[in-house]
Amino acid sequence: MTNRIGIIGGDGIGPEVINEGLKVINASGVDVETVDYDLGGTRYENDGTVLPDSVLNEWKDLDALYLGAVGTPNVPPGVIERGLLLKMRFELDLYVNLRPFKFDENNIDFQVVRENTEGPYAGEGGFHRYGTPYEIATQGSINTRHGVERAIRFAFNLAMNRKKHLTMVHKTNVMPYAGDLWERTFNEVATEFKEVSTDYNHCDAACIYMVQSPEQYDVIVTDNLFGDILTDLGGAVSGGIGFASSANLNPDRTGPSMFEPVHGSAPDIAGKGIANPVAAILSGAMMLDFLGENDAADRISKACYEINDGITGTSAIGDAIAQNL
Ligand code: ATP
């Protein structure tokens, strides 16, 4: 069956790395039909639109979305993040952000399940007496039983297919309400997964363990904000930004899931042909895995870790991985 994939190359190095991802997917023999979408900072600068509803509606018929990176230096912070990336997560109900980390040198092989639609990112809050000396800004964290439970349940199921160890990360000591909801939900769902051993770390402690003893982790589940920060650290201790891939999943498959490298559009190196495409290629492998093309996904991931370190240049790396399949 042909998979229909929406392609959002985006800005900067985004289109460069996605080209290599598609090169490798095609070389794997998986049949894909692609539909291109011109979205991101450049489009916003050209016509002032970020994500038209007509595009969102078209996406509902796709199998997946494959995104490079979005954002240009001239667009104010927040416009693309809220208008495109967060809107996608909310509208397509991409409630799990899954980020795998593997780095043999440091005995690292864990995956982070970050709740992707709630927490401080849900947009709750506001200003009062804006711009005055008495200004007040509030920013709440939204945690629903439904949202927390489905992320935790996904993480337990993932752990069942791995080393059967799940760590919840939060700050239950200073965030007693959200923390309590997370803790109770985690403990309740745990009773359904008796084979999975569980652990809990405060987020600050997890930052230390991730550097000092990362081998203790198999699957981590955490909220949107902690997950955002922890996964940048995960990338830093496991081979760097060039290897960090991610999936924004709608596990119920009521719409397409979205796959993207963790890195941004890197305007400083755009157009130079030196961006590392491995993170994008690994994100493509996650996409194939989610679409049921498990053999191709495994072959691509293996090829990414096997290529010679001496190969440099975006397309040379893509070629080497395609040839290694
Ligand atoms: P964003 O907010 O979109 O994440 P950013 O500027 O914070 O953007 P990146 O765009 O990821 O972050 O760039 C951070 C640094 O990492 C830059 O110096 C960039 O050149 C480098 N970088 C990012 N991605 C890659 C890549 N694929 N290959 C090589 N260098 C990269």
XYZ file of C-alpha atoms and ligand atoms in Angstrom:
356
model
C 0.000 0.000 0.000
C 1.348 3.463 -0.878
C 1.814 5.794 2.078
C 0.800 9.404 1.458
C 3.220 11.727 3.231
C 2.915 15.506 3.589
C 6.336 17.134 3.279
C 7.110 20.384 5.068
C 10.752 21.146 4.275
C 10.385 24.516 5.979
C 13.230 26.990 6.366
C 17.030 27.067 6.502
C 18.523 23.592 6.521
C 15.032 22.019 6.792
C 14.572 21.300 3.061
C 18.211 20.174 2.757
C 17.920 17.478 5.428
C 14.434 16.365 4.361
C 15.727 15.801 0.804
C 18.238 13.347 2.218
C 15.532 11.694 4.331
C 13.408 11.147 1.244
C 16.436 9.908 -0.705
C 16.993 7.234 1.955
C 13.300 6.299 2.222
C 13.157 5.820 -1.550
C 16.323 3.711 -1.453
C 14.732 1.502 1.226
C 12.133 0.357 -1.280
C 9.132 1.655 0.689
C 6.490 3.084 -1.584
C 5.625 6.688 -0.693
C 3.634 9.376 -2.418
C 4.583 12.874 -1.275
C 2.604 16.104 -1.165
C 4.648 19.297 -0.646
C 3.544 22.086 1.684
C 5.191 25.495 1.669
C 5.008 26.501 5.331
C 7.272 28.211 7.847
C 9.004 31.522 8.369
C 9.663 32.253 4.696
C 6.033 31.763 3.775
C 4.951 33.954 6.679
C 7.336 36.678 5.512
C 5.918 36.369 1.969
C 2.172 36.349 2.597
C 1.558 36.708 6.340
C -0.062 33.275 6.718
C 1.138 30.505 9.007
C -1.211 27.512 8.817
C -4.403 28.023 6.822
C -7.401 25.874 7.825
C -7.613 24.523 4.271
C -4.153 22.954 4.706
C -5.098 21.475 8.074
C -8.168 19.886 6.491
C -6.112 18.357 3.686
C -3.750 16.806 6.217
C -6.536 14.750 7.760
C -6.336 12.422 4.699
C -2.560 11.896 4.915
C -0.742 8.972 6.550
C 2.025 11.118 8.048
C 3.799 14.468 7.975
C 7.565 14.796 7.599
C 8.978 18.154 8.674
C 12.510 19.594 8.335
C 12.629 22.746 10.454
C 10.697 25.989 10.551
C 11.700 29.497 11.563
C 13.611 32.417 10.106
C 15.545 35.081 12.022
C 13.184 37.892 10.955
C 9.971 36.349 12.258
C 9.311 37.271 15.900
C 9.595 34.382 18.377
C 6.317 32.566 18.975
C 4.635 33.246 15.629
C 5.690 29.993 13.996
C 5.960 28.001 17.228
C 2.409 28.786 18.338
C 0.849 29.258 14.899
C 2.279 26.158 13.259
C 4.009 23.665 15.563
C 1.737 23.956 18.612
C -1.367 24.314 16.437
C -0.463 21.071 14.656
C -0.046 19.299 17.976
C -3.407 20.492 19.269
C -5.452 20.182 16.047
C -4.074 16.770 15.058
C -4.036 15.614 18.699
C -0.356 14.658 18.584
C -0.387 13.858 22.262
C 2.890 11.963 22.512
C 6.257 13.453 21.697
C 8.593 10.479 21.454
C 12.342 10.980 21.425
C 14.737 8.023 21.329
C 18.342 8.305 22.491
C 20.980 5.711 21.654
C 24.695 6.124 22.136
C 26.778 3.016 22.728
C 29.796 4.939 24.031
C 27.850 6.094 27.105
C 25.627 2.997 27.454
C 22.677 5.151 26.477
C 19.553 3.489 25.109
C 16.390 5.148 26.372
C 13.289 6.847 25.015
C 11.467 9.862 26.424
C 7.681 10.067 26.206
C 6.791 13.723 26.592
C 3.130 14.691 26.998
C 2.668 17.003 24.039
C -0.638 18.873 24.307
C -0.933 20.165 27.883
C 1.185 21.616 30.691
C 2.318 25.237 30.392
C 2.160 24.930 26.583
C -1.643 24.839 26.520
C -1.653 28.643 26.572
C -3.464 29.240 29.864
C -2.720 32.610 31.423
C -2.688 36.283 30.646
C -1.651 39.780 31.538
C -3.209 42.242 33.921
C -2.263 45.942 33.918
C -0.030 45.230 30.913
C 2.971 47.526 30.544
C 2.453 49.286 33.872
C 4.685 49.038 36.956
C 1.915 46.891 38.513
C 1.830 44.432 35.662
C 0.902 40.820 36.415
C 1.561 37.872 34.121
C 0.236 34.399 34.867
C 1.047 31.192 33.029
C -0.778 28.111 34.235
C -0.042 24.475 33.638
C -2.988 22.454 32.344
C -3.050 18.800 33.397
C -6.134 16.715 32.665
C -6.672 13.177 33.876
C -7.405 12.169 30.282
C -4.279 13.811 28.887
C -1.945 12.572 31.592
C -3.332 9.040 31.536
C -3.044 8.538 27.793
C 0.608 9.650 27.769
C 1.418 7.404 30.744
C -0.414 4.456 29.184
C 1.551 4.921 25.941
C 4.791 4.903 27.953
C 3.892 1.676 29.786
C 3.048 -0.021 26.478
C 6.361 1.172 25.040
C 8.251 -0.152 28.071
C 6.542 -3.538 27.608
C 8.251 -3.797 24.211
C 11.649 -2.769 25.603
C 13.445 -3.497 28.881
C 10.263 -3.094 30.932
C 11.443 -0.233 33.104
C 9.585 3.089 33.278
C 10.656 6.231 35.148
C 8.273 9.103 35.746
C 9.922 12.539 35.922
C 8.205 15.544 37.536
C 8.613 18.017 40.397
C 5.965 16.621 42.715
C 7.688 18.355 45.638
C 7.079 21.898 44.374
C 4.128 21.321 42.024
C 1.825 19.433 44.373
C -1.399 19.641 42.356
C -0.142 18.678 38.917
C 2.393 16.364 40.541
C -0.282 14.593 42.559
C -2.454 14.011 39.496
C 0.564 12.610 37.615
C 1.659 10.434 40.527
C -1.772 8.962 41.217
C -2.391 8.291 37.548
C 1.045 6.710 37.140
C 0.525 4.428 40.136
C -2.956 3.405 39.001
C -1.911 2.588 35.436
C 1.125 0.710 36.832
C -1.222 -1.868 38.395
C -2.199 -2.939 34.856
C 1.446 -3.445 33.861
C 2.826 -5.617 36.651
C 5.791 -6.743 34.524
C 7.089 -3.172 34.232
C 9.326 -1.977 37.080
C 8.806 1.693 37.909
C 10.799 4.541 39.337
C 10.359 8.254 39.986
C 12.878 11.126 39.656
C 12.468 14.815 40.311
C 13.381 16.623 37.099
C 16.488 18.273 38.533
C 17.775 14.920 39.780
C 17.030 13.357 36.391
C 19.350 15.944 34.799
C 22.191 14.681 36.994
C 21.444 10.977 36.415
C 21.136 11.501 32.665
C 24.752 12.697 32.653
C 26.206 10.460 35.394
C 24.350 7.156 35.011
C 22.136 7.254 31.907
C 22.204 3.448 31.643
C 19.536 3.318 34.373
C 16.896 4.611 31.977
C 14.765 2.569 29.593
C 11.596 4.654 29.117
C 10.931 8.027 30.756
C 7.498 9.647 30.885
C 7.100 13.303 31.773
C 5.092 16.446 31.192
C 5.430 18.872 28.293
C 7.866 21.373 29.837
C 10.113 18.916 31.679
C 10.168 16.777 28.540
C 11.223 19.706 26.388
C 14.217 20.434 28.592
C 15.162 16.837 29.396
C 15.223 15.811 25.741
C 17.651 18.600 24.842
C 19.908 17.228 27.556
C 19.316 13.716 26.213
C 20.507 14.901 22.805
C 23.575 16.559 24.276
C 24.723 13.380 26.076
C 24.002 11.005 23.206
C 25.902 12.127 20.166
C 24.612 15.670 19.814
C 21.939 17.476 17.862
C 22.891 15.735 14.607
C 21.382 12.471 15.869
C 18.308 13.693 17.769
C 15.111 12.512 16.076
C 11.519 12.839 17.206
C 7.960 11.794 16.551
C 4.814 13.732 17.403
C 2.340 10.893 17.615
C -1.397 10.529 17.473
C -1.312 6.943 18.777
C -5.075 6.553 18.254
C -4.443 7.219 14.537
C -7.385 9.573 14.162
C -5.099 11.695 11.944
C -1.525 11.793 10.653
C 1.423 11.808 13.040
C 4.337 14.175 12.452
C 8.049 13.319 12.361
C 10.882 15.864 12.598
C 14.506 16.222 13.681
C 14.908 17.980 17.046
C 17.245 20.637 15.623
C 16.041 23.937 14.205
C 16.517 25.641 10.868
C 20.159 26.587 11.657
C 20.270 29.745 9.506
C 24.005 30.034 10.211
C 24.786 26.995 8.043
C 21.822 27.014 5.632
C 22.718 26.681 1.954
C 26.272 25.564 2.671
C 25.639 21.847 2.224
C 27.172 21.001 5.587
C 24.092 20.259 7.732
C 24.072 16.779 9.225
C 20.974 14.998 7.827
C 21.130 12.003 10.194
C 18.550 13.362 12.679
C 16.103 13.899 9.809
C 16.855 10.476 8.337
C 16.323 8.801 11.734
C 13.037 10.720 12.071
C 12.083 9.283 8.675
C 12.853 5.814 10.044
C 10.551 6.500 13.026
C 7.857 7.482 10.519
C 8.239 4.239 8.566
C 8.154 2.251 11.803
C 4.893 3.939 12.842
C 3.452 3.224 9.388
C 4.204 -0.488 9.815
C 7.287 -0.567 7.577
C 9.357 -1.993 10.428
C 11.977 -3.780 8.358
C 12.868 -0.670 6.336
C 12.892 1.418 9.521
C 15.356 -0.983 11.179
C 17.608 -1.057 8.140
C 17.706 2.753 7.961
C 18.469 3.202 11.673
C 21.247 0.619 11.487
C 22.721 2.265 8.393
C 22.736 5.650 10.159
C 24.862 4.277 12.994
C 27.170 2.345 10.686
C 28.362 5.010 8.281
C 31.930 6.144 8.401
C 32.545 9.146 10.681
C 34.842 10.636 8.058
C 32.015 11.333 5.593
C 30.972 14.984 5.620
C 28.505 17.074 3.655
C 24.714 16.793 3.679
C 24.261 14.890 0.450
C 27.383 12.730 0.852
C 26.053 11.489 4.203
C 22.624 10.844 2.662
C 24.243 8.930 -0.221
C 26.355 6.818 2.132
C 23.322 5.850 4.227
C 21.247 5.083 1.137
C 24.035 2.844 -0.172
C 24.421 1.103 3.195
C 20.832 -0.135 3.315
P 15.313 26.601 16.997
O 14.790 27.589 17.975
O 14.553 26.530 15.725
O 15.592 25.253 17.602
P 18.079 27.351 17.280
O 18.891 28.405 16.579
O 17.871 27.434 18.744
O 16.719 27.192 16.511
P 19.241 25.267 15.751
O 18.673 25.854 14.533
O 19.029 23.826 15.985
O 18.755 25.963 17.049
O 20.811 25.581 15.743
C 21.632 25.513 16.907
C 23.079 25.269 16.489
O 23.243 23.920 16.067
C 23.516 26.139 15.310
O 24.860 26.534 15.473
C 23.406 25.213 14.124
O 24.293 25.500 13.088
C 23.701 23.835 14.739
N 22.933 22.775 14.047
C 21.608 22.543 14.152
N 21.231 21.535 13.377
C 22.337 21.068 12.775
C 22.592 20.012 11.841
N 21.623 19.215 11.382
N 23.855 19.837 11.429
C 24.848 20.631 11.872
N 24.676 21.641 12.749
C 23.431 21.868 13.207
